[in-house]
PDB file of C-alpha atoms in Angstrom:
ATOM      1  CA  PRO A 280     -67.536  60.888  54.342  1.00 68.00           C
ATOM      2  CA  ILE A 281     -64.949  62.794  52.915  1.00 81.00           C
ATOM      3  CA  GLN A 282     -61.792  64.588  54.328  1.00 87.00           C
ATOM      4  CA  VAL A 283     -60.354  66.030  53.100  1.00 92.00           C
ATOM      5  CA  ASP A 284     -56.874  67.588  54.239  1.00 96.00           C
ATOM      6  CA  ILE A 285     -54.797  70.678  52.461  1.00 97.00           C
ATOM      7  CA  ASP A 286     -51.638  71.367  55.006  1.00 97.00           C
ATOM      8  CA  GLY A 287     -49.795  73.170  52.215  1.00 97.00           C
ATOM      9  CA  GLY A 288     -49.235  74.807  48.066  1.00 97.00           C
ATOM     10  CA  THR A 289     -51.028  77.447  47.117  1.00 97.00           C
ATOM     11  CA  PHE A 290     -54.525  78.402  46.068  1.00 96.00           C
ATOM     12  CA  GLU A 291     -55.731  81.188  43.536  1.00 95.00           C
ATOM     13  CA  ALA A 292     -59.457  80.882  41.896  1.00 93.00           C
ATOM     14  CA  GLU A 293     -62.345  82.774  42.256  1.00 91.00           C
ATOM     15  CA  TYR A 294     -63.170  80.659  44.640  1.00 92.00           C
ATOM     16  CA  ALA A 295     -60.168  79.072  46.456  1.00 94.00           C
ATOM     17  CA  VAL A 296     -61.514  76.569  48.348  1.00 93.00           C
ATOM     18  CA  TYR A 297     -65.006  75.770  47.421  1.00 90.00           C
ATOM     19  CA  GLN A 298     -66.886  73.124  49.872  1.00 85.00           C
ATOM     20  CA  GLY A 299     -70.134  72.032  47.448  1.00 79.00           C
ATOM     21  CA  ASN A 300     -73.189  70.741  48.916  1.00 70.00           C
ATOM     22  CA  PRO A 301     -75.075  69.590  45.999  1.00 65.00           C
ATOM     23  CA  GLN A 302     -78.235  67.899  48.291  1.00 65.00           C
ATOM     24  CA  ASN A 303     -78.602  71.898  49.866  1.00 65.00           C
ATOM     25  CA  ASN A 304     -78.363  69.390  53.350  1.00 61.00           C
ATOM     26  CA  GLN A 305     -76.865  70.997  56.536  1.00 57.00           C
ATOM     27  CA  ASP A 306     -78.086  68.166  58.394  1.00 59.00           C
ATOM     28  CA  ALA A 307     -75.973  66.023  55.663  1.00 57.00           C
ATOM     29  CA  LYS A 308     -71.923  65.273  56.256  1.00 62.00           C
ATOM     30  CA  PRO A 309     -71.062  64.654  53.038  1.00 68.00           C
ATOM     31  CA  VAL A 310     -67.379  66.779  52.758  1.00 79.00           C
ATOM     32  CA  SER A 311     -65.479  67.934  55.785  1.00 85.00           C
ATOM     33  CA  VAL A 312     -62.064  69.614  54.522  1.00 92.00           C
ATOM     34  CA  GLU A 313     -59.115  70.728  57.604  1.00 95.00           C
ATOM     35  CA  ILE A 314     -56.665  73.486  56.107  1.00 97.00           C
ATOM     36  CA  SER A 315     -53.467  73.839  57.639  1.00 97.00           C
ATOM     37  CA  GLY A 316     -51.704  74.970  55.704  1.00 97.00           C
ATOM     38  CA  GLY A 317     -50.410  76.770  52.005  1.00 97.00           C
ATOM     39  CA  THR A 318     -51.861  79.486  51.019  1.00 97.00           C
ATOM     40  CA  PHE A 319     -54.752  81.163  49.950  1.00 96.00           C
ATOM     41  CA  ASN A 320     -56.581  83.920  47.380  1.00 94.00           C
ATOM     42  CA  THR A 321     -59.215  84.980  45.586  1.00 91.00           C
ATOM     43  CA  THR A 322     -59.283  86.343  41.892  1.00 90.00           C
ATOM     44  CA  ALA A 323     -62.922  88.208  42.304  1.00 86.00           C
ATOM     45  CA  THR A 324     -62.141  91.532  41.929  1.00 80.00           C
ATOM     46  CA  ASP A 325     -66.298  92.022  42.920  1.00 75.00           C
ATOM     47  CA  GLY A 326     -66.192  91.680  46.347  1.00 72.00           C
ATOM     48  CA  ARG A 327     -68.931  88.749  45.089  1.00 74.00           C
ATOM     49  CA  CYS A 328     -65.898  85.979  46.195  1.00 82.00           C
ATOM     50  CA  PRO A 329     -65.314  84.175  49.549  1.00 89.00           C
ATOM     51  CA  VAL A 330     -61.873  83.788  49.758  1.00 92.00           C
ATOM     52  CA  VAL A 331     -63.288  79.877  51.330  1.00 92.00           C
ATOM     53  CA  ASN A 332     -66.605  79.159  50.430  1.00 88.00           C
ATOM     54  CA  SER A 333     -68.638  75.728  52.488  1.00 84.00           C
ATOM     55  CA  GLU A 334     -72.138  75.440  51.793  1.00 78.00           C
ATOM     56  CA  ASN A 335     -72.606  73.428  54.901  1.00 68.00           C
ATOM     57  CA  THR A 336     -72.682  75.511  58.227  1.00 58.00           C
ATOM     58  CA  LYS A 337     -69.258  74.498  59.526  1.00 69.00           C
ATOM     59  CA  ARG A 338     -68.183  71.639  57.221  1.00 82.00           C
ATOM     60  CA  ILE A 339     -64.404  73.661  56.878  1.00 91.00           C
ATOM     61  CA  ASN A 340     -62.220  73.597  60.220  1.00 93.00           C
ATOM     62  CA  ILE A 341     -59.242  75.995  59.700  1.00 96.00           C
ATOM     63  CA  ILE A 342     -56.107  75.475  61.915  1.00 97.00           C
ATOM     64  CA  GLY A 343     -53.636  77.287  59.378  1.00 98.00           C
ATOM     65  CA  GLY A 344     -52.533  78.600  56.433  1.00 97.00           C
ATOM     66  CA  THR A 345     -51.994  82.530  55.019  1.00 97.00           C
ATOM     67  CA  PHE A 346     -55.400  83.764  53.330  1.00 95.00           C
ATOM     68  CA  GLU A 347     -53.900  87.164  50.839  1.00 89.00           C
ATOM     69  CA  ASN A 348     -57.355  88.346  51.627  1.00 83.00           C
ATOM     70  CA  PRO A 349     -58.170  87.880  54.842  1.00 86.00           C
ATOM     71  CA  THR A 350     -61.359  90.283  55.467  1.00 84.00           C
ATOM     72  CA  LYS A 351     -62.315  88.053  52.559  1.00 86.00           C
ATOM     73  CA  LEU A 352     -62.495  84.722  55.198  1.00 89.00           C
ATOM     74  CA  SER A 353     -65.193  83.928  57.074  1.00 89.00           C
ATOM     75  CA  THR A 354     -64.323  84.299  60.992  1.00 90.00           C
ATOM     76  CA  GLU A 355     -66.716  81.074  61.560  1.00 91.00           C
ATOM     77  CA  LEU A 356     -64.427  78.346  59.450  1.00 93.00           C
ATOM     78  CA  ILE A 357     -61.862  79.625  61.872  1.00 95.00           C
ATOM     79  CA  ASP A 358     -60.810  76.920  64.509  1.00 96.00           C
ATOM     80  CA  PRO A 359     -62.072  78.065  67.673  1.00 96.00           C
ATOM     81  CA  ALA A 360     -58.368  77.521  69.331  1.00 98.00           C
ATOM     82  CA  TYR A 361     -57.112  79.098  66.860  1.00 98.00           C
ATOM     83  CA  ASP A 362     -56.874  83.108  66.152  1.00 97.00           C
ATOM     84  CA  MET A 363     -55.846  84.778  62.684  1.00 96.00           C
ATOM     85  CA  ASN A 364     -53.117  87.926  62.499  1.00 95.00           C
ATOM     86  CA  ASP A 365     -54.085  91.682  60.424  1.00 93.00           C
ATOM     87  CA  ASP A 366     -51.671  89.942  57.548  1.00 94.00           C
ATOM     88  CA  GLY A 367     -54.345  86.320  57.069  1.00 95.00           C
ATOM     89  CA  THR A 368     -52.321  84.057  58.524  1.00 97.00           C
ATOM     90  CA  ILE A 369     -53.583  81.424  60.524  1.00 97.00           C
ATOM     91  CA  VAL A 370     -51.630  81.426  64.489  1.00 97.00           C
ATOM     92  CA  ALA A 371     -52.480  79.722  67.728  1.00 97.00           C
ATOM     93  CA  ASP A 372     -54.858  81.232  70.184  1.00 97.00           C
ATOM     94  CA  LEU A 373     -53.684  80.760  73.716  1.00 96.00           C
ATOM     95  CA  GLU A 374     -56.485  82.055  75.698  1.00 97.00           C
ATOM     96  CA  ALA A 375     -58.911  80.466  74.125  1.00 97.00           C
ATOM     97  CA  SER A 376     -57.072  76.813  74.024  1.00 98.00           C
ATOM     98  CA  VAL A 377     -56.843  74.600  76.560  1.00 98.00           C
ATOM     99  CA  ALA A 378     -55.314  71.125  75.413  1.00 98.00           C
ATOM    100  CA  LYS A 379     -52.694  70.575  72.998  1.00 98.00           C
ATOM    101  CA  VAL A 380     -51.463  67.335  71.086  1.00 98.00           C
ATOM    102  CA  GLY A 381     -48.574  67.490  68.892  1.00 97.00           C
ATOM    103  CA  ASP A 382     -48.761  70.257  67.370  1.00 95.00           C
ATOM    104  CA  ARG A 383     -52.112  71.094  66.928  1.00 97.00           C
ATOM    105  CA  TYR A 384     -54.161  73.620  69.754  1.00 98.00           C
ATOM    106  CA  TYR A 385     -57.593  72.584  71.214  1.00 98.00           C
ATOM    107  CA  SER A 386     -60.390  74.352  72.661  1.00 97.00           C
ATOM    108  CA  ASP A 387     -62.206  71.291  74.138  1.00 97.00           C
ATOM    109  CA  ILE A 388     -61.017  68.892  76.617  1.00 97.00           C
ATOM    110  CA  ARG A 389     -63.054  65.997  75.273  1.00 97.00           C
ATOM    111  CA  GLN A 390     -62.092  67.074  70.828  1.00 96.00           C
ATOM    112  CA  ALA A 391     -58.136  66.659  72.095  1.00 98.00           C
ATOM    113  CA  ILE A 392     -59.131  63.378  73.694  1.00 98.00           C
ATOM    114  CA  SER A 393     -61.344  61.730  70.709  1.00 96.00           C
ATOM    115  CA  ASP A 394     -58.209  62.946  68.540  1.00 95.00           C
ATOM    116  CA  ALA A 395     -55.376  61.917  69.999  1.00 97.00           C
ATOM    117  CA  PRO A 396     -54.158  58.855  67.902  1.00 96.00           C
ATOM    118  CA  GLU A 397     -53.322  55.717  69.593  1.00 97.00           C
ATOM    119  CA  GLY A 398     -50.625  56.363  71.599  1.00 97.00           C
ATOM    120  CA  GLU A 399     -50.902  59.085  71.787  1.00 98.00           C
ATOM    121  CA  THR A 400     -50.826  62.573  74.717  1.00 98.00           C
ATOM    122  CA  VAL A 401     -52.306  64.920  75.338  1.00 98.00           C
ATOM    123  CA  LEU A 402     -50.830  68.410  76.895  1.00 98.00           C
ATOM    124  CA  LEU A 403     -53.049  70.762  79.475  1.00 98.00           C
ATOM    125  CA  LEU A 404     -52.771  73.879  78.829  1.00 98.00           C
ATOM    126  CA  LYS A 405     -54.351  75.570  81.082  1.00 98.00           C
ATOM    127  CA  PRO A 406     -56.694  73.949  84.583  1.00 98.00           C
ATOM    128  CA  ILE A 407     -60.180  73.352  83.509  1.00 98.00           C
ATOM    129  CA  THR A 408     -63.840  72.252  84.997  1.00 97.00           C
ATOM    130  CA  VAL A 409     -65.209  68.588  84.488  1.00 94.00           C
ATOM    131  CA  THR A 410     -69.014  70.097  83.595  1.00 93.00           C
ATOM    132  CA  GLY A 411     -72.119  68.218  81.459  1.00 91.00           C
ATOM    133  CA  THR A 412     -70.660  64.546  81.441  1.00 91.00           C
ATOM    134  CA  ASN A 413     -67.308  61.992  82.189  1.00 93.00           C
ATOM    135  CA  LEU A 414     -64.635  62.412  80.508  1.00 97.00           C
ATOM    136  CA  ASN A 415     -63.632  59.043  78.485  1.00 96.00           C
ATOM    137  CA  ILE A 416     -60.240  57.748  77.828  1.00 97.00           C
ATOM    138  CA  LYS A 417     -58.701  55.154  76.104  1.00 94.00           C
ATOM    139  CA  ASN A 418     -56.803  53.657  73.270  1.00 95.00           C
ATOM    140  CA  GLY A 419     -53.493  54.343  74.887  1.00 97.00           C
ATOM    141  CA  LEU A 420     -53.636  57.755  75.491  1.00 98.00           C
ATOM    142  CA  THR A 421     -51.448  59.957  78.808  1.00 98.00           C
ATOM    143  CA  LEU A 422     -53.319  62.580  79.455  1.00 98.00           C
ATOM    144  CA  ASP A 423     -50.387  65.307  80.825  1.00 98.00           C
ATOM    145  CA  LEU A 424     -51.271  67.495  83.210  1.00 98.00           C
ATOM    146  CA  ASP A 425     -48.394  69.301  82.723  1.00 98.00           C
ATOM    147  CA  GLY A 426     -48.702  71.104  86.446  1.00 98.00           C
ATOM    148  CA  ASN A 427     -52.772  72.211  86.037  1.00 98.00           C
ATOM    149  CA  THR A 428     -55.627  71.043  87.874  1.00 98.00           C
ATOM    150  CA  ILE A 429     -59.106  69.034  86.381  1.00 98.00           C
ATOM    151  CA  THR A 430     -61.638  70.180  88.900  1.00 97.00           C
ATOM    152  CA  ILE A 431     -64.485  67.601  88.508  1.00 95.00           C
ATOM    153  CA  GLU A 432     -67.931  69.837  89.516  1.00 92.00           C
ATOM    154  CA  GLU A 433     -70.915  67.287  87.533  1.00 89.00           C
ATOM    155  CA  THR A 434     -70.949  64.555  85.116  1.00 89.00           C
ATOM    156  CA  GLY A 435     -74.564  64.180  85.102  1.00 86.00           C
ATOM    157  CA  LYS A 436     -76.162  60.978  85.552  1.00 85.00           C
ATOM    158  CA  SER A 437     -72.840  59.319  85.265  1.00 88.00           C
ATOM    159  CA  ASN A 438     -71.300  58.603  88.960  1.00 90.00           C
ATOM    160  CA  VAL A 439     -67.829  58.399  87.043  1.00 93.00           C
ATOM    161  CA  GLY A 440     -65.728  61.054  86.809  1.00 95.00           C
ATOM    162  CA  ILE A 441     -62.799  60.170  84.449  1.00 97.00           C
ATOM    163  CA  VAL A 442     -62.751  56.671  83.300  1.00 97.00           C
ATOM    164  CA  PHE A 443     -59.876  54.555  81.320  1.00 98.00           C
ATOM    165  CA  SER A 444     -61.414  51.983  78.640  1.00 96.00           C
ATOM    166  CA  GLY A 445     -58.882  50.439  76.902  1.00 93.00           C
ATOM    167  CA  GLY A 446     -55.016  50.154  76.287  1.00 97.00           C
ATOM    168  CA  ASP A 447     -51.709  51.057  78.562  1.00 98.00           C
ATOM    169  CA  CYS A 448     -52.534  54.420  79.488  1.00 98.00           C
ATOM    170  CA  CYS A 449     -51.486  57.601  81.726  1.00 98.00           C
ATOM    171  CA  LEU A 450     -52.303  60.444  83.989  1.00 98.00           C
ATOM    172  CA  GLU A 451     -49.497  62.207  84.922  1.00 98.00           C
ATOM    173  CA  ASN A 452     -48.033  65.515  86.939  1.00 98.00           C
ATOM    174  CA  GLY A 453     -51.276  66.840  88.335  1.00 98.00           C
ATOM    175  CA  THR A 454     -54.543  67.642  90.025  1.00 98.00           C
ATOM    176  CA  ILE A 455     -57.592  66.192  90.219  1.00 98.00           C
ATOM    177  CA  ILE A 456     -59.885  67.751  92.316  1.00 96.00           C
ATOM    178  CA  ASP A 457     -63.871  66.149  92.962  1.00 93.00           C
ATOM    179  CA  THR A 458     -66.507  68.417  94.407  1.00 91.00           C
ATOM    180  CA  ARG A 459     -69.110  66.501  93.440  1.00 87.00           C
ATOM    181  CA  LYS A 460     -71.188  64.377  96.065  1.00 79.00           C
ATOM    182  CA  ALA A 461     -72.336  61.631  96.440  1.00 71.00           C
ATOM    183  CA  ALA A 462     -76.920  60.368  96.553  1.00 66.00           C
ATOM    184  CA  GLU A 463     -77.989  58.815  98.782  1.00 60.00           C
ATOM    185  CA  SER A 464     -77.104  55.099  98.595  1.00 56.00           C
ATOM    186  CA  LYS A 465     -75.171  55.808  95.792  1.00 76.00           C
ATOM    187  CA  SER A 466     -70.845  55.537  94.821  1.00 84.00           C
ATOM    188  CA  MET A 467     -69.207  58.411  93.336  1.00 88.00           C
ATOM    189  CA  PHE A 468     -65.968  58.023  91.683  1.00 93.00           C
ATOM    190  CA  THR A 469     -63.653  59.715  90.310  1.00 95.00           C
ATOM    191  CA  ILE A 470     -61.150  57.709  88.503  1.00 97.00           C
ATOM    192  CA  TYR A 471     -62.510  54.530  86.590  1.00 97.00           C
ATOM    193  CA  VAL A 472     -61.163  51.803  85.449  1.00 98.00           C
ATOM    194  CA  ILE A 473     -62.166  49.246  83.340  1.00 97.00           C
ATOM    195  CA  GLY A 474     -61.254  46.338  81.268  1.00 95.00           C
ATOM    196  CA  GLU A 475     -59.401  43.382  81.068  1.00 93.00           C
ATOM    197  CA  ASN A 476     -57.417  44.541  78.044  1.00 94.00           C
ATOM    198  CA  THR A 477     -56.949  48.209  79.793  1.00 98.00           C
ATOM    199  CA  SER A 478     -54.537  49.874  82.298  1.00 98.00           C
ATOM    200  CA  LEU A 479     -53.670  53.023  83.847  1.00 98.00           C
ATOM    201  CA  THR A 480     -50.728  54.314  85.549  1.00 98.00           C
ATOM    202  CA  THR A 481     -50.168  57.530  87.835  1.00 98.00           C
ATOM    203  CA  THR A 482     -47.508  59.216  88.434  1.00 98.00           C
ATOM    204  CA  ASP A 483     -46.692  62.529  90.287  1.00 98.00           C
ATOM    205  CA  LEU A 484     -50.550  63.126  90.660  1.00 98.00           C
ATOM    206  CA  ASN A 485     -52.388  64.047  93.236  1.00 98.00           C
ATOM    207  CA  ILE A 486     -56.423  63.251  93.436  1.00 97.00           C
ATOM    208  CA  THR A 487     -58.579  64.918  96.477  1.00 95.00           C
ATOM    209  CA  VAL A 488     -62.292  64.080  96.482  1.00 91.00           C
ATOM    210  CA  THR A 489     -64.042  67.007  98.887  1.00 86.00           C
ATOM    211  CA  ASN A 490     -67.474  66.258  99.657  1.00 72.00           C
ATOM    212  CA  SER A 491     -68.434  64.449 103.342  1.00 54.00           C
ATOM    213  CA  THR A 492     -69.789  61.036 102.033  1.00 55.00           C
ATOM    214  CA  LEU A 493     -73.527  61.178 103.050  1.00 52.00           C
ATOM    215  CA  LYS A 494     -75.158  59.085 104.623  1.00 53.00           C
ATOM    216  CA  ASN A 495     -75.290  54.888 102.769  1.00 53.00           C
ATOM    217  CA  SER A 496     -73.108  56.109  99.344  1.00 64.00           C
ATOM    218  CA  THR A 497     -69.364  56.745  98.549  1.00 79.00           C
ATOM    219  CA  SER A 498     -67.223  58.440  97.018  1.00 84.00           C
ATOM    220  CA  ILE A 499     -64.623  56.446  96.226  1.00 89.00           C
ATOM    221  CA  ALA A 500     -60.316  58.331  94.213  1.00 93.00           C
ATOM    222  CA  ALA A 501     -60.284  55.410  92.076  1.00 95.00           C
ATOM    223  CA  PHE A 502     -61.772  52.055  91.540  1.00 95.00           C
ATOM    224  CA  VAL A 503     -60.446  49.099  89.378  1.00 97.00           C
ATOM    225  CA  THR A 504     -63.094  46.821  87.377  1.00 96.00           C
ATOM    226  CA  ASN A 505     -63.279  44.446  85.014  1.00 96.00           C
ATOM    227  CA  TYR A 506     -59.785  43.095  85.314  1.00 96.00           C
ATOM    228  CA  GLY A 507     -58.579  46.633  84.718  1.00 97.00           C
ATOM    229  CA  THR A 508     -55.081  47.400  85.966  1.00 97.00           C
ATOM    230  CA  LEU A 509     -54.598  50.486  88.042  1.00 98.00           C
ATOM    231  CA  THR A 510     -50.742  51.553  89.019  1.00 98.00           C
ATOM    232  CA  LEU A 511     -50.666  54.255  91.654  1.00 97.00           C
ATOM    233  CA  ASP A 512     -46.714  55.203  90.528  1.00 97.00           C
ATOM    234  CA  ARG A 513     -44.107  57.682  92.146  1.00 96.00           C
ATOM    235  CA  GLY A 514     -45.429  60.051  93.831  1.00 97.00           C
ATOM    236  CA  THR A 515     -48.738  60.199  93.090  1.00 97.00           C
ATOM    237  CA  THR A 516     -51.148  60.740  96.377  1.00 97.00           C
ATOM    238  CA  ILE A 517     -54.697  60.849  97.342  1.00 95.00           C
ATOM    239  CA  ASP A 518     -56.770  63.289 100.222  1.00 92.00           C
ATOM    240  CA  ALA A 519     -60.555  61.371 100.528  1.00 79.00           C
TER     241      ALA A 519
END
């Protein structure tokens, strides 16, 4: 697959940006385009050409730039964490955004964690609830809750809420609430640190496990295995 990033310049043609699909295969991912800046205009006067065209479903993702023909831009191509002003300028949608990495906003915390470069900080912008699967943090990331709360409500078949599995990670400045109930003869882990190359340091953090323990089961706020390390630093409290 080819990744194309457009972060500036002026593009003017019938199609200012055109992502083709010569194989006519919607499931293939031959090319992905992300537009974060630039000015885009279609010269077509008969209304037949969108300013940006994508032959594959959602293979173009727009997080910035100015589109001089805003009515000719499909809103499906705009990232869910962004919106378009009346003048065609793409701006962050703070209501839809839940996290930020550098200057990039995200509507999905898992996508923010996945995209974050090694050693980067993922900043939580509002309280969120974890459902479906757990959060997996690695690459020495810092998850800064910025005073917000993550509520772990349901993680499918996994008994882990947030797993740290690589690098020198940090978790700070907020609250983790685990509302899951441990099944019979099964332990539930809110924070799980695994691997000899994994360390986690918590700062100004509260971890709360709300559900009482059932017979022959255990709810564990923080657990370390396979030679990982955990440092409960300044301001860390556990209520379980």
